[in-house]
PDB file of N, CA and C in Angstrom:
ATOM      1  N   ALA A   2      80.221 -39.555 -91.904  1.00 70.00           N
ATOM      2  CA  ALA A   2      79.073 -39.941 -91.107  1.00 70.00           C
ATOM      3  C   ALA A   2      77.768 -39.545 -91.783  1.00 70.00           C
ATOM      4  N   SER A   3      77.805 -38.515 -92.616  1.00 78.00           N
ATOM      5  CA  SER A   3      76.557 -38.032 -93.215  1.00 78.00           C
ATOM      6  C   SER A   3      75.931 -39.043 -94.169  1.00 78.00           C
ATOM      7  N   ILE A   4      76.715 -39.953 -94.749  1.00 80.00           N
ATOM      8  CA  ILE A   4      76.127 -40.937 -95.664  1.00 80.00           C
ATOM      9  C   ILE A   4      75.341 -42.010 -94.916  1.00 80.00           C
ATOM     10  N   TYR A   5      75.520 -42.115 -93.595  1.00 85.00           N
ATOM     11  CA  TYR A   5      74.813 -43.106 -92.797  1.00 85.00           C
ATOM     12  C   TYR A   5      73.666 -42.505 -91.998  1.00 85.00           C
ATOM     13  N   SER A   6      73.416 -41.230 -92.146  1.00 88.00           N
ATOM     14  CA  SER A   6      72.416 -40.531 -91.330  1.00 88.00           C
ATOM     15  C   SER A   6      71.283 -40.001 -92.191  1.00 88.00           C
ATOM     16  N   ASP A   7      70.063 -40.065 -91.637  1.00 90.00           N
ATOM     17  CA  ASP A   7      68.919 -39.447 -92.308  1.00 90.00           C
ATOM     18  C   ASP A   7      68.946 -37.941 -92.108  1.00 90.00           C
ATOM     19  N   LYS A   8      69.327 -37.526 -90.902  1.00 94.00           N
ATOM     20  CA  LYS A   8      69.419 -36.104 -90.573  1.00 94.00           C
ATOM     21  C   LYS A   8      70.683 -35.876 -89.765  1.00 94.00           C
ATOM     22  N   ILE A   9      71.218 -34.658 -89.878  1.00 93.00           N
ATOM     23  CA  ILE A   9      72.389 -34.286 -89.097  1.00 93.00           C
ATOM     24  C   ILE A   9      72.139 -32.932 -88.448  1.00 93.00           C
ATOM     25  N   ALA A  10      72.931 -32.648 -87.425  1.00 95.00           N
ATOM     26  CA  ALA A  10      72.845 -31.351 -86.751  1.00 95.00           C
ATOM     27  C   ALA A  10      74.248 -30.771 -86.645  1.00 95.00           C
ATOM     28  N   LEU A  11      74.349 -29.469 -86.840  1.00 95.00           N
ATOM     29  CA  LEU A  11      75.603 -28.755 -86.631  1.00 95.00           C
ATOM     30  C   LEU A  11      75.418 -27.854 -85.423  1.00 95.00           C
ATOM     31  N   VAL A  12      76.361 -27.939 -84.490  1.00 96.00           N
ATOM     32  CA  VAL A  12      76.271 -27.196 -83.236  1.00 96.00           C
ATOM     33  C   VAL A  12      77.402 -26.183 -83.171  1.00 96.00           C
ATOM     34  N   LYS A  13      77.058 -24.958 -82.802  1.00 94.00           N
ATOM     35  CA  LYS A  13      78.056 -23.898 -82.628  1.00 94.00           C
ATOM     36  C   LYS A  13      77.811 -23.242 -81.283  1.00 94.00           C
ATOM     37  N   GLU A  14      78.852 -23.219 -80.449  1.00 94.00           N
ATOM     38  CA  GLU A  14      78.788 -22.596 -79.127  1.00 94.00           C
ATOM     39  C   GLU A  14      77.607 -23.117 -78.305  1.00 94.00           C
ATOM     40  N   GLY A  15      77.396 -24.437 -78.364  1.00 95.00           N
ATOM     41  CA  GLY A  15      76.362 -25.074 -77.551  1.00 95.00           C
ATOM     42  C   GLY A  15      74.947 -24.941 -78.081  1.00 95.00           C
ATOM     43  N   ARG A  16      74.787 -24.352 -79.244  1.00 96.00           N
ATOM     44  CA  ARG A  16      73.450 -24.178 -79.830  1.00 96.00           C
ATOM     45  C   ARG A  16      73.400 -24.825 -81.206  1.00 96.00           C
ATOM     46  N   ILE A  17      72.257 -25.397 -81.525  1.00 96.00           N
ATOM     47  CA  ILE A  17      72.081 -25.993 -82.837  1.00 96.00           C
ATOM     48  C   ILE A  17      72.007 -24.881 -83.870  1.00 96.00           C
ATOM     49  N   ARG A  18      72.925 -24.912 -84.816  1.00 94.00           N
ATOM     50  CA  ARG A  18      72.958 -23.907 -85.891  1.00 94.00           C
ATOM     51  C   ARG A  18      72.103 -24.354 -87.069  1.00 94.00           C
ATOM     52  N   ALA A  19      72.113 -25.682 -87.339  1.00 94.00           N
ATOM     53  CA  ALA A  19      71.351 -26.213 -88.465  1.00 94.00           C
ATOM     54  C   ALA A  19      71.026 -27.672 -88.198  1.00 94.00           C
ATOM     55  N   ILE A  20      69.861 -28.101 -88.640  1.00 95.00           N
ATOM     56  CA  ILE A  20      69.460 -29.498 -88.523  1.00 95.00           C
ATOM     57  C   ILE A  20      68.630 -29.853 -89.747  1.00 95.00           C
ATOM     58  N   GLY A  21      68.881 -31.036 -90.297  1.00 95.00           N
ATOM     59  CA  GLY A  21      68.138 -31.470 -91.475  1.00 95.00           C
ATOM     60  C   GLY A  21      68.925 -32.498 -92.264  1.00 95.00           C
ATOM     61  N   GLU A  22      68.512 -32.701 -93.504  1.00 93.00           N
ATOM     62  CA  GLU A  22      69.214 -33.639 -94.375  1.00 93.00           C
ATOM     63  C   GLU A  22      70.575 -33.063 -94.756  1.00 93.00           C
ATOM     64  N   SER A  23      71.541 -33.947 -94.960  1.00 88.00           N
ATOM     65  CA  SER A  23      72.906 -33.477 -95.233  1.00 88.00           C
ATOM     66  C   SER A  23      72.973 -32.589 -96.470  1.00 88.00           C
ATOM     67  N   SER A  24      72.150 -32.864 -97.480  1.00 87.00           N
ATOM     68  CA  SER A  24      72.178 -32.032 -98.691  1.00 87.00           C
ATOM     69  C   SER A  24      71.747 -30.598 -98.404  1.00 87.00           C
ATOM     70  N   GLU A  25      70.930 -30.410 -97.366  1.00 91.00           N
ATOM     71  CA  GLU A  25      70.483 -29.072 -96.985  1.00 91.00           C
ATOM     72  C   GLU A  25      71.484 -28.384 -96.059  1.00 91.00           C
ATOM     73  N   ILE A  26      72.123 -29.157 -95.206  1.00 92.00           N
ATOM     74  CA  ILE A  26      72.949 -28.620 -94.123  1.00 92.00           C
ATOM     75  C   ILE A  26      74.411 -28.451 -94.521  1.00 92.00           C
ATOM     76  N   LEU A  27      74.948 -29.407 -95.250  1.00 91.00           N
ATOM     77  CA  LEU A  27      76.374 -29.359 -95.588  1.00 91.00           C
ATOM     78  C   LEU A  27      76.597 -28.469 -96.801  1.00 91.00           C
ATOM     79  N   ARG A  28      76.494 -27.173 -96.549  1.00 94.00           N
ATOM     80  CA  ARG A  28      76.725 -26.149 -97.568  1.00 94.00           C
ATOM     81  C   ARG A  28      77.902 -25.295 -97.108  1.00 94.00           C
ATOM     82  N   GLU A  29      78.632 -24.766 -98.071  1.00 96.00           N
ATOM     83  CA  GLU A  29      79.848 -24.014 -97.749  1.00 96.00           C
ATOM     84  C   GLU A  29      79.599 -22.899 -96.748  1.00 96.00           C
ATOM     85  N   GLU A  30      78.557 -22.086 -96.964  1.00 95.00           N
ATOM     86  CA  GLU A  30      78.344 -20.935 -96.084  1.00 95.00           C
ATOM     87  C   GLU A  30      78.018 -21.352 -94.647  1.00 95.00           C
ATOM     88  N   ILE A  31      77.283 -22.443 -94.467  1.00 95.00           N
ATOM     89  CA  ILE A  31      76.951 -22.899 -93.112  1.00 95.00           C
ATOM     90  C   ILE A  31      78.185 -23.476 -92.435  1.00 95.00           C
ATOM     91  N   LEU A  32      78.930 -24.323 -93.141  1.00 96.00           N
ATOM     92  CA  LEU A  32      80.132 -24.926 -92.556  1.00 96.00           C
ATOM     93  C   LEU A  32      81.172 -23.872 -92.205  1.00 96.00           C
ATOM     94  N   GLU A  33      81.326 -22.872 -93.061  1.00 96.00           N
ATOM     95  CA  GLU A  33      82.286 -21.805 -92.778  1.00 96.00           C
ATOM     96  C   GLU A  33      81.886 -21.027 -91.532  1.00 96.00           C
ATOM     97  N   GLU A  34      80.594 -20.787 -91.356  1.00 94.00           N
ATOM     98  CA  GLU A  34      80.131 -20.073 -90.163  1.00 94.00           C
ATOM     99  C   GLU A  34      80.355 -20.902 -88.898  1.00 94.00           C
ATOM    100  N   VAL A  35      80.006 -22.182 -88.939  1.00 95.00           N
ATOM    101  CA  VAL A  35      80.099 -23.035 -87.753  1.00 95.00           C
ATOM    102  C   VAL A  35      81.547 -23.303 -87.364  1.00 95.00           C
ATOM    103  N   TYR A  36      82.403 -23.626 -88.336  1.00 94.00           N
ATOM    104  CA  TYR A  36      83.771 -24.025 -88.030  1.00 94.00           C
ATOM    105  C   TYR A  36      84.794 -22.905 -88.179  1.00 94.00           C
ATOM    106  N   GLY A  37      84.409 -21.797 -88.784  1.00 94.00           N
ATOM    107  CA  GLY A  37      85.325 -20.675 -88.922  1.00 94.00           C
ATOM    108  C   GLY A  37      86.450 -20.917 -89.902  1.00 94.00           C
ATOM    109  N   VAL A  38      86.231 -21.824 -90.852  1.00 95.00           N
ATOM    110  CA  VAL A  38      87.248 -22.164 -91.844  1.00 95.00           C
ATOM    111  C   VAL A  38      86.601 -22.130 -93.227  1.00 95.00           C
ATOM    112  N   PRO A  39      87.175 -21.412 -94.182  1.00 97.00           N
ATOM    113  CA  PRO A  39      86.635 -21.442 -95.544  1.00 97.00           C
ATOM    114  C   PRO A  39      86.793 -22.842 -96.150  1.00 97.00           C
ATOM    115  N   VAL A  40      85.755 -23.353 -96.802  1.00 97.00           N
ATOM    116  CA  VAL A  40      85.790 -24.711 -97.350  1.00 97.00           C
ATOM    117  C   VAL A  40      85.305 -24.754 -98.795  1.00 97.00           C
ATOM    118  N   HIS A  41      85.715 -25.825 -99.470  1.00 96.00           N
ATOM    119  CA  HIS A  41      85.183 -26.204-100.784  1.00 96.00           C
ATOM    120  C   HIS A  41      84.427 -27.511-100.573  1.00 96.00           C
ATOM    121  N   ILE A  42      83.332 -27.690-101.278  1.00 95.00           N
ATOM    122  CA  ILE A  42      82.637 -28.973-101.283  1.00 95.00           C
ATOM    123  C   ILE A  42      82.741 -29.516-102.701  1.00 95.00           C
ATOM    124  N   LEU A  43      83.359 -30.691-102.831  1.00 95.00           N
ATOM    125  CA  LEU A  43      83.611 -31.308-104.126  1.00 95.00           C
ATOM    126  C   LEU A  43      82.863 -32.632-104.230  1.00 95.00           C
ATOM    127  N   GLU A  44      82.554 -33.051-105.451  1.00 92.00           N
ATOM    128  CA  GLU A  44      82.001 -34.376-105.701  1.00 92.00           C
ATOM    129  C   GLU A  44      83.147 -35.276-106.149  1.00 92.00           C
ATOM    130  N   PHE A  45      83.264 -36.458-105.519  1.00 91.00           N
ATOM    131  CA  PHE A  45      84.320 -37.402-105.866  1.00 91.00           C
ATOM    132  C   PHE A  45      83.752 -38.806-105.791  1.00 91.00           C
ATOM    133  N   ASN A  46      83.698 -39.490-106.919  1.00 92.00           N
ATOM    134  CA  ASN A  46      83.146 -40.850-106.984  1.00 92.00           C
ATOM    135  C   ASN A  46      81.758 -40.945-106.366  1.00 92.00           C
ATOM    136  N   GLY A  47      80.940 -39.929-106.588  1.00 88.00           N
ATOM    137  CA  GLY A  47      79.572 -39.942-106.081  1.00 88.00           C
ATOM    138  C   GLY A  47      79.419 -39.495-104.643  1.00 88.00           C
ATOM    139  N   PHE A  48      80.499 -39.085-104.005  1.00 89.00           N
ATOM    140  CA  PHE A  48      80.455 -38.635-102.612  1.00 89.00           C
ATOM    141  C   PHE A  48      80.847 -37.168-102.528  1.00 89.00           C
ATOM    142  N   ARG A  49      80.295 -36.499-101.538  1.00 90.00           N
ATOM    143  CA  ARG A  49      80.676 -35.111-101.285  1.00 90.00           C
ATOM    144  C   ARG A  49      81.885 -35.099-100.362  1.00 90.00           C
ATOM    145  N   VAL A  50      82.898 -34.347-100.756  1.00 94.00           N
ATOM    146  CA  VAL A  50      84.131 -34.235 -99.978  1.00 94.00           C
ATOM    147  C   VAL A  50      84.284 -32.774 -99.578  1.00 94.00           C
ATOM    148  N   ILE A  51      84.492 -32.541 -98.289  1.00 95.00           N
ATOM    149  CA  ILE A  51      84.644 -31.181 -97.775  1.00 95.00           C
ATOM    150  C   ILE A  51      86.117 -30.957 -97.468  1.00 95.00           C
ATOM    151  N   MET A  52      86.676 -29.927 -98.088  1.00 95.00           N
ATOM    152  CA  MET A  52      88.093 -29.631 -97.913  1.00 95.00           C
ATOM    153  C   MET A  52      88.276 -28.161 -97.588  1.00 95.00           C
ATOM    154  N   PRO A  53      89.272 -27.835 -96.748  1.00 96.00           N
ATOM    155  CA  PRO A  53      89.542 -26.417 -96.484  1.00 96.00           C
ATOM    156  C   PRO A  53      90.089 -25.741 -97.736  1.00 96.00           C
ATOM    157  N   LYS A  54      89.731 -24.479 -97.914  1.00 94.00           N
ATOM    158  CA  LYS A  54      90.283 -23.706 -99.028  1.00 94.00           C
ATOM    159  C   LYS A  54      91.730 -23.367 -98.709  1.00 94.00           C
ATOM    160  N   THR A  55      92.559 -23.381 -99.732  1.00 87.00           N
ATOM    161  CA  THR A  55      93.952 -22.978 -99.550  1.00 87.00           C
ATOM    162  C   THR A  55      94.154 -21.642-100.236  1.00 87.00           C
ATOM    163  N   GLU A  56      95.151 -20.935 -99.787  1.00 73.00           N
ATOM    164  CA  GLU A  56      95.419 -19.604-100.351  1.00 73.00           C
ATOM    165  C   GLU A  56      96.012 -19.681-101.722  1.00 73.00           C
TER     166      GLU A  56
END
């Protein structure tokens, strides 16, 4: 959805945690805080792909 949006918002426990352009908001540390899951952000064919970290 982020490729179709000018701005996005991440909500945690009913409160906006971050709002802005996807390049600013979709960062590992913010996503890990909001969703409680460690993630990797990879580039694939010009797109950012967010995947959970595996052990």
